[in-house]
Short mmCIF file of C-alpha atoms in Angstrom, two decimals:
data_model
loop_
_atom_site.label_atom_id
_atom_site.label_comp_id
_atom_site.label_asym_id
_atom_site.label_seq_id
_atom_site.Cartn_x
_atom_site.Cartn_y
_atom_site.Cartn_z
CA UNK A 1 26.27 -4.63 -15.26
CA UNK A 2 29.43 -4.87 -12.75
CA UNK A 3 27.05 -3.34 -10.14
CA UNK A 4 23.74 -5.55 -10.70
CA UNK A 5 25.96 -8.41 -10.74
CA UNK A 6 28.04 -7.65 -7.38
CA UNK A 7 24.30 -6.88 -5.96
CA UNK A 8 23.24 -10.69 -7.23
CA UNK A 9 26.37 -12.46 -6.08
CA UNK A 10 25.89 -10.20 -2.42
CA UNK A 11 22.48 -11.44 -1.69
CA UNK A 12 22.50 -14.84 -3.02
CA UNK A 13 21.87 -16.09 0.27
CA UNK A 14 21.43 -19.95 1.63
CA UNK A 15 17.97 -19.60 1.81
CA UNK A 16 16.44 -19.55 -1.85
CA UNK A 17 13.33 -17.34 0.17
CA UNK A 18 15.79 -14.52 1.01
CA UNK A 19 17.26 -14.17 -2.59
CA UNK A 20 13.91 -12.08 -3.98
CA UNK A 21 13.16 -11.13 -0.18
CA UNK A 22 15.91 -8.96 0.99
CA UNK A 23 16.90 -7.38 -2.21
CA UNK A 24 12.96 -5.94 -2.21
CA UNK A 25 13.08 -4.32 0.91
CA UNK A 26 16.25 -2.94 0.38
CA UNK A 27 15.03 -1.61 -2.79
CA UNK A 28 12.25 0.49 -1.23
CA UNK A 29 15.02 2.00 1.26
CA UNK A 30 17.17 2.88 -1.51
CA UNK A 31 14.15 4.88 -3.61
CA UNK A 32 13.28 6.53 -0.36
CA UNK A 33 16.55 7.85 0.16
CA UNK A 34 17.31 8.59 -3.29
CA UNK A 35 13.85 10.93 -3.52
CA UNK A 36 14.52 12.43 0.13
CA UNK A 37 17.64 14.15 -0.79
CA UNK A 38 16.30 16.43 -3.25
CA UNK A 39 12.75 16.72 -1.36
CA UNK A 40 14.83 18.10 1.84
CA UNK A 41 17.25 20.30 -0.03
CA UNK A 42 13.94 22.05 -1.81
CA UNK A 43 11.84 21.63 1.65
CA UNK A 44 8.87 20.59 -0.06
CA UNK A 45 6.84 17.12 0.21
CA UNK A 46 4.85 17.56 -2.86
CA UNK A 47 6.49 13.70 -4.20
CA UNK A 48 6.39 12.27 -1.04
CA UNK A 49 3.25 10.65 -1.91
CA UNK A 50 4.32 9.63 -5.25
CA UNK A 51 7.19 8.37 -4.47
CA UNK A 52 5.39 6.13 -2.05
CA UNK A 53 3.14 4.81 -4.95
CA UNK A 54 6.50 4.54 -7.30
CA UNK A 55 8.35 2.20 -4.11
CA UNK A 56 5.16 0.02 -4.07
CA UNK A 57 5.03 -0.74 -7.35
CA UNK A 58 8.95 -0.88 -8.17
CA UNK A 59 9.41 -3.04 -5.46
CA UNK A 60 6.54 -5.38 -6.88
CA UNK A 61 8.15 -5.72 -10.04
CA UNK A 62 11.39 -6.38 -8.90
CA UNK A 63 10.02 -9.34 -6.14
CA UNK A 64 7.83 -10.87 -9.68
CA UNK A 65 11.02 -10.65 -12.04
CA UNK A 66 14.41 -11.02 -10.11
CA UNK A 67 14.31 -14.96 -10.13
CA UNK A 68 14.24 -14.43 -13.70
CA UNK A 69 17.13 -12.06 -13.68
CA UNK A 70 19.38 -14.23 -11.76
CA UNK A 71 18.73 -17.68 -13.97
CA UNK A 72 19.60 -15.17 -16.89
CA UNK A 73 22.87 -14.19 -15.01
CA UNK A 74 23.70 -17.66 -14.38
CA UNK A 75 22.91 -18.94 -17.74
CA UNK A 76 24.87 -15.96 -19.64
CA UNK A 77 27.88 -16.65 -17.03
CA UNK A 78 28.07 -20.59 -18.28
CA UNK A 79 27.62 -19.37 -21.73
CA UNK A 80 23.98 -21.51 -21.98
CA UNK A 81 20.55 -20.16 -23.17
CA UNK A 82 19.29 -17.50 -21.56
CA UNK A 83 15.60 -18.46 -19.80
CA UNK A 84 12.62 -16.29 -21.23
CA UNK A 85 11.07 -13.72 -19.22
CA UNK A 86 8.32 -14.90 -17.71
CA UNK A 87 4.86 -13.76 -19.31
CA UNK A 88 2.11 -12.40 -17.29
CA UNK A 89 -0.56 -13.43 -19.32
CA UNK A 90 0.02 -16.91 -20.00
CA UNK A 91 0.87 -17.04 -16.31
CA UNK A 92 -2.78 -16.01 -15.51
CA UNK A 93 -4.59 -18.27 -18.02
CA UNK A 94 -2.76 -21.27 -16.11
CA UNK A 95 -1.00 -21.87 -19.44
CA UNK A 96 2.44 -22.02 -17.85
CA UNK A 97 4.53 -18.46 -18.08
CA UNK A 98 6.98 -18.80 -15.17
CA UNK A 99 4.90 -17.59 -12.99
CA UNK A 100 1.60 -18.47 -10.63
CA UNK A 101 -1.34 -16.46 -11.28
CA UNK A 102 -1.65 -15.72 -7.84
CA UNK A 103 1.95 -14.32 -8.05
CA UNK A 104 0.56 -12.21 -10.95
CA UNK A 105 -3.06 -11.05 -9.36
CA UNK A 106 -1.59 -10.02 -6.05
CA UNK A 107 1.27 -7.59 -8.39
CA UNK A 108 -1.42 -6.91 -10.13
CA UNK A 109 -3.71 -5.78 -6.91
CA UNK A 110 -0.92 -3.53 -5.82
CA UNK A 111 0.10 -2.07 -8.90
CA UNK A 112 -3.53 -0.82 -9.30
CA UNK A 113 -4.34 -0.06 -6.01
CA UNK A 114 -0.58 2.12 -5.70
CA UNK A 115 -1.29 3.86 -9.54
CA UNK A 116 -4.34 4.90 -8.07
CA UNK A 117 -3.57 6.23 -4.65
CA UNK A 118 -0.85 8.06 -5.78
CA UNK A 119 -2.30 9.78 -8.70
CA UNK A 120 -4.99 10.96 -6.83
CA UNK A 121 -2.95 11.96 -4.14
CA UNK A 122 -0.37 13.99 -6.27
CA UNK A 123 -3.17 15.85 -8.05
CA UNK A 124 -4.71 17.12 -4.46
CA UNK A 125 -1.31 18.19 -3.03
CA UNK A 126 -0.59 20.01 -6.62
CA UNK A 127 -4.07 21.38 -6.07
CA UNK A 128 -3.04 22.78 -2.66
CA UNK A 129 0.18 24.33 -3.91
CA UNK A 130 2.28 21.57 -2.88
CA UNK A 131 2.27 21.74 0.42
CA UNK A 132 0.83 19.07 3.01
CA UNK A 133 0.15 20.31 7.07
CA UNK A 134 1.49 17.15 8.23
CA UNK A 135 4.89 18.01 7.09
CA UNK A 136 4.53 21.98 8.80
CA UNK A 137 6.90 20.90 11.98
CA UNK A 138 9.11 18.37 9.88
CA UNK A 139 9.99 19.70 6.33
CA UNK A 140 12.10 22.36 7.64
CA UNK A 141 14.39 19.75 10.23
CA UNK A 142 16.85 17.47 7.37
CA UNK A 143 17.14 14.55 10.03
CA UNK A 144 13.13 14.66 10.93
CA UNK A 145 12.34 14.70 6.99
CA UNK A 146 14.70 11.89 6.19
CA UNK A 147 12.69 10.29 8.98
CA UNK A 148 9.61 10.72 7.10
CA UNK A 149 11.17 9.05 3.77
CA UNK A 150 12.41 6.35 5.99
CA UNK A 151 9.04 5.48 7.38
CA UNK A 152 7.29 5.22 4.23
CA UNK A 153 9.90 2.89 3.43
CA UNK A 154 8.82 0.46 6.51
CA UNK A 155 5.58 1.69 5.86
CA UNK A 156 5.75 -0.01 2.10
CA UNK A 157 8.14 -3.19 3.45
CA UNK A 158 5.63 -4.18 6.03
CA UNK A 159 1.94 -3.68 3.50
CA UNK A 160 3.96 -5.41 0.62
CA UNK A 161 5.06 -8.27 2.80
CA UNK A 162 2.43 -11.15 1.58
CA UNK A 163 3.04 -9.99 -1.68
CA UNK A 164 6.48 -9.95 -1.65
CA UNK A 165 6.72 -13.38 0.59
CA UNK A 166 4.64 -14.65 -2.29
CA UNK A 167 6.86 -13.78 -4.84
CA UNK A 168 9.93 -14.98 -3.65
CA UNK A 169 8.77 -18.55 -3.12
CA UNK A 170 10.87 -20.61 -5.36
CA UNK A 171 9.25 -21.14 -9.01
CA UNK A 172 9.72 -24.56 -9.22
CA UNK A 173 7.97 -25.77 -6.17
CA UNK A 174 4.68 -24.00 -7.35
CA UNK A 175 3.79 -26.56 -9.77
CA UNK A 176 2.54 -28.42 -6.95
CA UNK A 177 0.37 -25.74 -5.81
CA UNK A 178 -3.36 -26.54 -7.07
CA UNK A 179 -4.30 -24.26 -9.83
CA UNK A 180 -8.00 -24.67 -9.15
CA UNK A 181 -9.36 -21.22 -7.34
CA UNK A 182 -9.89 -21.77 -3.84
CA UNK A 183 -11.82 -20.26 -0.75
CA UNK A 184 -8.95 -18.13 0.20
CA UNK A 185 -8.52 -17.02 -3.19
CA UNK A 186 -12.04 -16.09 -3.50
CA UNK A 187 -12.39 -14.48 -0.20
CA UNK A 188 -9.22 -12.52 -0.53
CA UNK A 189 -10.77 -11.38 -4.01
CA UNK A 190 -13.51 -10.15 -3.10
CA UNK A 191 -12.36 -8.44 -0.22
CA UNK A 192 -9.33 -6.87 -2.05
CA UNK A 193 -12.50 -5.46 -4.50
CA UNK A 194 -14.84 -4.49 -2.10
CA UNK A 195 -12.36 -2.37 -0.57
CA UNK A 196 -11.44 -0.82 -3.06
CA UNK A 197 -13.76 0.16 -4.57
CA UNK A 198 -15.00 1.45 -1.12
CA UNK A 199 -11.94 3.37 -1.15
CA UNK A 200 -12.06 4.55 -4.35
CA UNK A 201 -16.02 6.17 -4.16
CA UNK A 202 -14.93 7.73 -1.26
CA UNK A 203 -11.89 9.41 -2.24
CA UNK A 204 -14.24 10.89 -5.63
CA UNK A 205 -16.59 12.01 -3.19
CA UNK A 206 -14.66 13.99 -0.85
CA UNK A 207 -12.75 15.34 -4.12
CA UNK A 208 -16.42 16.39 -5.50
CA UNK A 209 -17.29 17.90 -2.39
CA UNK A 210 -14.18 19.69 -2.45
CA UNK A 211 -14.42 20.43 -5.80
CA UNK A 212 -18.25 21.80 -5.50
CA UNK A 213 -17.42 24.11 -2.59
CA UNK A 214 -14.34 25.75 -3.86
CA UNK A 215 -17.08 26.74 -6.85
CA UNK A 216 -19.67 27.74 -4.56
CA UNK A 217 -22.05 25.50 -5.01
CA UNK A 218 -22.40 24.73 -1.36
CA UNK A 219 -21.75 26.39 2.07
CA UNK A 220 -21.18 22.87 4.17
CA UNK A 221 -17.60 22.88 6.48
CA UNK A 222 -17.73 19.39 6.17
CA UNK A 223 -18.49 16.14 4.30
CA UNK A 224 -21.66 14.79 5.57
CA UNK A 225 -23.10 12.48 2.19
CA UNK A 226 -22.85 9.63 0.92
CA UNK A 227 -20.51 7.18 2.49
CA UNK A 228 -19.34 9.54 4.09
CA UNK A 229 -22.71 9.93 5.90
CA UNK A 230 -21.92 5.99 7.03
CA UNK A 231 -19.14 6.22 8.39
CA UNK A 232 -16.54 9.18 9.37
CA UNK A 233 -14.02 7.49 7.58
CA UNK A 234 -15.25 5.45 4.98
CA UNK A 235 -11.85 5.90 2.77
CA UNK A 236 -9.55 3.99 5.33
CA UNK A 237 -12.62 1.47 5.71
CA UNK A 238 -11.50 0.60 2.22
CA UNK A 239 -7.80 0.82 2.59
CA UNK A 240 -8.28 -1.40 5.83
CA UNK A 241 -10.12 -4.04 3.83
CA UNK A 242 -8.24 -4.28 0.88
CA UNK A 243 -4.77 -5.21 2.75
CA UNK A 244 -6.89 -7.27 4.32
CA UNK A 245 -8.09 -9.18 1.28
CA UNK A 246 -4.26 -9.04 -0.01
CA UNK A 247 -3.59 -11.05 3.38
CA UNK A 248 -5.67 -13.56 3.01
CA UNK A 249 -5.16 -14.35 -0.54
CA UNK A 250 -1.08 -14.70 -0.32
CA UNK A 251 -2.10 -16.38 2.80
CA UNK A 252 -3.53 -19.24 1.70
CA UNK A 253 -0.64 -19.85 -0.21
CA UNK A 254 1.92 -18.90 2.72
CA UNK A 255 0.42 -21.59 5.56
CA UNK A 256 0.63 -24.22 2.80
CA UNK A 257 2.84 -27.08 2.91
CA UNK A 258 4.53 -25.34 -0.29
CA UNK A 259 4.42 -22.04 1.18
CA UNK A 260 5.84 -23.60 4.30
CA UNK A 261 8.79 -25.21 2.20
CA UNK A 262 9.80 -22.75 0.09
CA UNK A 263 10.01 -20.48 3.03
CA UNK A 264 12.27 -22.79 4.75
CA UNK A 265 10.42 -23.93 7.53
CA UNK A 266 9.28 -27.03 9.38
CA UNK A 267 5.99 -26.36 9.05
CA UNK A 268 3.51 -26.96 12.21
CA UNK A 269 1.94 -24.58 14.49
CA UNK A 270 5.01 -22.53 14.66
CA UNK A 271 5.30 -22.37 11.00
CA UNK A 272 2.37 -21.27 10.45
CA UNK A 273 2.42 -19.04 13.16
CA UNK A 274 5.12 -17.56 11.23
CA UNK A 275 3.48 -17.20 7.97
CA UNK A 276 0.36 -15.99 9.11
CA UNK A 277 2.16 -12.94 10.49
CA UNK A 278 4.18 -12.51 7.29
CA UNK A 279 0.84 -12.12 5.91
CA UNK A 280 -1.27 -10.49 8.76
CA UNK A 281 1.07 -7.83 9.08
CA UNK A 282 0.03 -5.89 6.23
CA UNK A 283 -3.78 -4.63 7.53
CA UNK A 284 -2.36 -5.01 11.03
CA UNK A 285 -0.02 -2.27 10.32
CA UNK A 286 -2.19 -0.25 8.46
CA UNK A 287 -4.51 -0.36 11.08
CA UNK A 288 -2.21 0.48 13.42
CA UNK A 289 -0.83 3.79 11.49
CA UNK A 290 -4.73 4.31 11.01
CA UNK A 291 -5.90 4.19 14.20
CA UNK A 292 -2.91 5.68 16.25
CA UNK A 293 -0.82 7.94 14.37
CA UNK A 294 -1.37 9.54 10.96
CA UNK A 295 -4.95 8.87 10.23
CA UNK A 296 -7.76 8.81 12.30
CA UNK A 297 -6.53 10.89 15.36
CA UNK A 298 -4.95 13.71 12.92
CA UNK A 299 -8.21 13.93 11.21
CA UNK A 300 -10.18 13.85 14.21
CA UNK A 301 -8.17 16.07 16.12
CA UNK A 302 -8.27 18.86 13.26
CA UNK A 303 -12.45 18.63 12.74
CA UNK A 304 -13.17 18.50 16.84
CA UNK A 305 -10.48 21.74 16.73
CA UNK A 306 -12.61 23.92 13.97
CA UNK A 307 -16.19 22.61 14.42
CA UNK A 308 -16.30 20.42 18.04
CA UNK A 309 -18.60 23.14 19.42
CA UNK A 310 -21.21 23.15 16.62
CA UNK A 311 -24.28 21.19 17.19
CA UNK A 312 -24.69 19.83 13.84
CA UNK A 313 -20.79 18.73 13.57
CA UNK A 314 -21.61 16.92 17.46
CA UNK A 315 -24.71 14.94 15.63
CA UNK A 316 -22.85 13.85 12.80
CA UNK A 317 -19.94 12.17 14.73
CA UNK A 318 -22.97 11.07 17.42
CA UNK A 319 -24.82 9.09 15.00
CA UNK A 320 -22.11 8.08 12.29
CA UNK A 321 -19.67 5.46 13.54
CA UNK A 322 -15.66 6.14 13.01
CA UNK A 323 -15.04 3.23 11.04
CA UNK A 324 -17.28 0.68 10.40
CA UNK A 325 -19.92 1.54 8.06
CA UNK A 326 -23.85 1.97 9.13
CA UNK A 327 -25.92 1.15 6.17
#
């Protein structure tokens, strides 16, 4: 208790914005290094995925509930009544709870979306006896692996920014945030679903495929169906559009004159400048890592390598566009 409290009293900073803000991000360093020690000692990267998944959603919970645990700190230090955690689902029936429901449904969004990923992604590298060929050159260099750990840390700071910017707004100045659903809410909603569930069918197709040819059921070198006979690669379409819809839902709430307050800032163009690239950043960098380093170009890059001189490989990338789906 010593510890938690030294960590409180440490980042109880002027701004009431950077009390839930900092601690967050430092929070996904620390679980990043904590997991890369043992992962480099043992040179394997089989809960390097996980672990991502576990920072996500750790982080999350901490950003929703560490208001909470500070006003209990303070109240238990002046010998008052504690405050009652906040509860989730009064919070999303409007009925009060300490917390916005938009607070809850964007937790909520990540929590799902990080379960997910990282379940799925555990069971294929346990499937493939733990081992992952992006980590060949790095696993086996301590200071390059660390690396790695460190970068999914950024990785998860920089996706879980709206979220976490929307969490650490100061309770007490959403009660004059309009409950009533909005277009940003709805928009962001629907993206956040559409993706991913795009995501989602995509993933359980290429594990069926797999599946189905490991059984020899079929002969084909590579995924061709589906919607993965719309677009080359229809599973970061979804992850693309999901941070997208995460954006624009915790922006809404950012560029507002609360979101602009509780943020400390003035507010015009330059504020929300500022909190439109505390929310954009999220699919920007994912699109970014997508695009130009561990996604498309690694994936690419291995398929023009085994099968770029094969006619029927050259007519599938010729008529099926990279990203964007072709329905």
């Amino acid at each position: 208790m010593t510890l938690l409290h030294s960590l409180l009293h440490a980042t109880n900073f002027s701004r009431p914005f950077l009390y839930t803000l900092v601690p967050s991000i430092g929070l996904a360093y620390t679980i990043q290094g904590l997991i890369a020690i043992p992962s480099i000692v043992a040179q394997t990267e089989r809960f390097y995925d996980l672990s991502g998944s576990v920072t996500y959603i750790s982080c999350t919970a901490l950003s929703l509930y560490l208001p909470t645990i500070r006003a209990r700190f303070a109240a238990a230090a002046a010998g008052s009544a504690k405050p009652a955690w906040p509860s989730v689902l009064a919070s999303l029936a409007g009925n009060g709870g300490g917390l916005n429901w938009r607070q809850v449904a964007l937790s909520a969004a990540v929590s799902v979306w990080a379960t997910r990923l990282g379940t799925y992604l555990f069971s294929r590298i346990s499937s493939d006896e733990g081992t992952d060929s992006r980590f060949d050159n790095i696993r086996g260099s301590p200071p390059k692996f660390l690396g790695a750990f460190f970068a999914q840390a950024t990785w998860v700071t920089l996706c879980l920014m709206p979220v976490l910017a929307v969490n650490a707004l100061p309770a007490s100045l959403f009660s004059t945030l309009p409950a009533a659903i909005g277009i940003t809410d709805i928009l962001g909603a629907l993206l956040f679903l559409g993706g991913f569930s795009f995501e989602v069918a995509a993933d359980r197709q290429k594990n069926q495929w797999v599946q189905e040819k490991k059984t020899k059921k079929h002969s084909e070198e590579f995924l061709t169906r589906g919607l993965w006979s719309k677009s080359r690669h229809p599973n970061y379409f979804g992850e693309v559009t999901l941070w997208g819809g995460i954006a624009v839902l915790a922006g809404g709430v950012l560029v507002s004159n609360l979101g602009q307050m509780g943020m400390g800032m003035a507010g015009g163009p330059l504020g929300v400048a500022a909190a439109l690239a505390m929310a954009g950043v999220s699919p920007a960098f994912v699109s970014f890592l997508l695009f130009k380093v561990s996604g498309i170009p690694l994936s690419e890059g291995k398929y023009d390598k085994r099968y770029g001189d094969r006619k029927d490989y050259q007519e599938w990338k010729k008529n099926t566009p990279m990203f964007f789906p072709k329905f």
